[in-house]
Amino acid sequence: MSKRDLSKVAIDDSNSTFDVDFIKNNTNFSSPTEFCHALGVYTLGDLVNLKPSSSLDDFISKNTKFKTYEEFTIAQLPKYMQDVLWI
């Protein structure tokens, strides 16, 4: 079985892992693709390799309703998982 090279798969609204409504309602962007491109994420490989950092937290705090990338990530999860992670 061959593995797909994620660095060759371009980000789009259907594969970015970000919900369209979540991005529209919680960020300054109108689509997951636009949000990812603003982060400098253009491929699925870039998204997989995205690491928390102070500059990423700064971007999140300026462009979303959240203060950190961790808060942003947790907010996307189903409610039952959020409850476990916020304890």
JSON list of C-alpha atoms in Angstrom, two decimals, residues 5-68:
[
{"chain": "A", "resi": 5, "resn": "ASP", "atom": "CA", "xyz": [2.43, 12.53, -0.12]},
{"chain": "A", "resi": 6, "resn": "LEU", "atom": "CA", "xyz": [0.58, 15.16, 1.94]},
{"chain": "A", "resi": 7, "resn": "SER", "atom": "CA", "xyz": [3.01, 17.85, 0.85]},
{"chain": "A", "resi": 8, "resn": "LYS", "atom": "CA", "xyz": [1.49, 17.59, -2.64]},
{"chain": "A", "resi": 9, "resn": "VAL", "atom": "CA", "xyz": [-2.18, 17.83, -1.59]},
{"chain": "A", "resi": 10, "resn": "ALA", "atom": "CA", "xyz": [-3.34, 21.44, -1.76]},
{"chain": "A", "resi": 11, "resn": "ILE", "atom": "CA", "xyz": [-5.50, 22.76, 1.07]},
{"chain": "A", "resi": 12, "resn": "ASP", "atom": "CA", "xyz": [-9.12, 23.46, 0.20]},
{"chain": "A", "resi": 13, "resn": "ASP", "atom": "CA", "xyz": [-12.33, 23.91, 2.16]},
{"chain": "A", "resi": 14, "resn": "SER", "atom": "CA", "xyz": [-13.11, 20.20, 2.08]},
{"chain": "A", "resi": 15, "resn": "ASN", "atom": "CA", "xyz": [-9.82, 18.86, 3.44]},
{"chain": "A", "resi": 16, "resn": "SER", "atom": "CA", "xyz": [-8.42, 21.49, 5.80]},
{"chain": "A", "resi": 17, "resn": "THR", "atom": "CA", "xyz": [-9.97, 19.88, 8.92]},
{"chain": "A", "resi": 18, "resn": "PHE", "atom": "CA", "xyz": [-11.58, 23.24, 9.80]},
{"chain": "A", "resi": 19, "resn": "ASP", "atom": "CA", "xyz": [-15.37, 23.48, 9.61]},
{"chain": "A", "resi": 20, "resn": "VAL", "atom": "CA", "xyz": [-16.58, 26.23, 7.27]},
{"chain": "A", "resi": 21, "resn": "ASP", "atom": "CA", "xyz": [-19.16, 27.55, 9.75]},
{"chain": "A", "resi": 22, "resn": "PHE", "atom": "CA", "xyz": [-16.67, 27.49, 12.62]},
{"chain": "A", "resi": 23, "resn": "ILE", "atom": "CA", "xyz": [-14.21, 29.60, 10.60]},
{"chain": "A", "resi": 24, "resn": "LYS", "atom": "CA", "xyz": [-16.92, 32.04, 9.46]},
{"chain": "A", "resi": 25, "resn": "ASN", "atom": "CA", "xyz": [-18.33, 32.46, 12.98]},
{"chain": "A", "resi": 26, "resn": "ASN", "atom": "CA", "xyz": [-15.09, 32.57, 14.98]},
{"chain": "A", "resi": 27, "resn": "THR", "atom": "CA", "xyz": [-12.46, 34.18, 12.78]},
{"chain": "A", "resi": 28, "resn": "ASN", "atom": "CA", "xyz": [-11.91, 37.16, 10.50]},
{"chain": "A", "resi": 29, "resn": "PHE", "atom": "CA", "xyz": [-11.89, 34.82, 7.49]},
{"chain": "A", "resi": 30, "resn": "SER", "atom": "CA", "xyz": [-14.67, 33.60, 5.23]},
{"chain": "A", "resi": 31, "resn": "SER", "atom": "CA", "xyz": [-13.36, 30.11, 4.50]},
{"chain": "A", "resi": 32, "resn": "PRO", "atom": "CA", "xyz": [-10.99, 27.46, 5.85]},
{"chain": "A", "resi": 33, "resn": "THR", "atom": "CA", "xyz": [-8.81, 27.87, 2.76]},
{"chain": "A", "resi": 34, "resn": "GLU", "atom": "CA", "xyz": [-8.45, 31.61, 3.33]},
{"chain": "A", "resi": 35, "resn": "PHE", "atom": "CA", "xyz": [-7.65, 31.00, 7.01]},
{"chain": "A", "resi": 36, "resn": "CYS", "atom": "CA", "xyz": [-5.02, 28.37, 6.20]},
{"chain": "A", "resi": 37, "resn": "HIS", "atom": "CA", "xyz": [-3.37, 30.54, 3.56]},
{"chain": "A", "resi": 38, "resn": "ALA", "atom": "CA", "xyz": [-3.14, 33.41, 6.06]},
{"chain": "A", "resi": 39, "resn": "LEU", "atom": "CA", "xyz": [-1.33, 30.99, 8.38]},
{"chain": "A", "resi": 40, "resn": "GLY", "atom": "CA", "xyz": [1.09, 30.09, 5.59]},
{"chain": "A", "resi": 41, "resn": "VAL", "atom": "CA", "xyz": [-0.46, 26.63, 5.25]},
{"chain": "A", "resi": 42, "resn": "TYR", "atom": "CA", "xyz": [-0.89, 25.61, 1.61]},
{"chain": "A", "resi": 43, "resn": "THR", "atom": "CA", "xyz": [-0.78, 21.80, 1.71]},
{"chain": "A", "resi": 44, "resn": "LEU", "atom": "CA", "xyz": [-2.00, 19.06, 4.02]},
{"chain": "A", "resi": 45, "resn": "GLY", "atom": "CA", "xyz": [1.66, 18.45, 4.85]},
{"chain": "A", "resi": 46, "resn": "ASP", "atom": "CA", "xyz": [1.95, 22.05, 6.07]},
{"chain": "A", "resi": 47, "resn": "LEU", "atom": "CA", "xyz": [-1.15, 21.58, 8.23]},
{"chain": "A", "resi": 48, "resn": "VAL", "atom": "CA", "xyz": [0.14, 18.34, 9.75]},
{"chain": "A", "resi": 49, "resn": "ASN", "atom": "CA", "xyz": [3.44, 20.03, 10.55]},
{"chain": "A", "resi": 50, "resn": "LEU", "atom": "CA", "xyz": [1.86, 23.17, 12.09]},
{"chain": "A", "resi": 51, "resn": "LYS", "atom": "CA", "xyz": [3.34, 23.49, 15.57]},
{"chain": "A", "resi": 52, "resn": "PRO", "atom": "CA", "xyz": [2.11, 25.67, 18.43]},
{"chain": "A", "resi": 53, "resn": "SER", "atom": "CA", "xyz": [4.29, 28.75, 18.89]},
{"chain": "A", "resi": 54, "resn": "SER", "atom": "CA", "xyz": [4.08, 32.27, 20.25]},
{"chain": "A", "resi": 55, "resn": "SER", "atom": "CA", "xyz": [3.72, 33.69, 16.73]},
{"chain": "A", "resi": 56, "resn": "LEU", "atom": "CA", "xyz": [0.85, 31.27, 16.02]},
{"chain": "A", "resi": 57, "resn": "ASP", "atom": "CA", "xyz": [-0.83, 32.27, 19.30]},
{"chain": "A", "resi": 58, "resn": "ASP", "atom": "CA", "xyz": [-0.38, 35.92, 18.33]},
{"chain": "A", "resi": 59, "resn": "PHE", "atom": "CA", "xyz": [-2.01, 35.27, 14.93]},
{"chain": "A", "resi": 60, "resn": "ILE", "atom": "CA", "xyz": [-4.90, 33.44, 16.63]},
{"chain": "A", "resi": 61, "resn": "SER", "atom": "CA", "xyz": [-5.47, 36.18, 19.20]},
{"chain": "A", "resi": 62, "resn": "LYS", "atom": "CA", "xyz": [-5.55, 38.89, 16.50]},
{"chain": "A", "resi": 63, "resn": "ASN", "atom": "CA", "xyz": [-7.73, 37.03, 13.98]},
{"chain": "A", "resi": 64, "resn": "THR", "atom": "CA", "xyz": [-10.09, 34.84, 16.02]},
{"chain": "A", "resi": 65, "resn": "LYS", "atom": "CA", "xyz": [-12.22, 34.90, 19.15]},
{"chain": "A", "resi": 66, "resn": "PHE", "atom": "CA", "xyz": [-9.56, 32.88, 20.98]},
{"chain": "A", "resi": 67, "resn": "LYS", "atom": "CA", "xyz": [-6.30, 33.76, 22.71]},
{"chain": "A", "resi": 68, "resn": "THR", "atom": "CA", "xyz": [-4.19, 30.71, 21.84]}
]
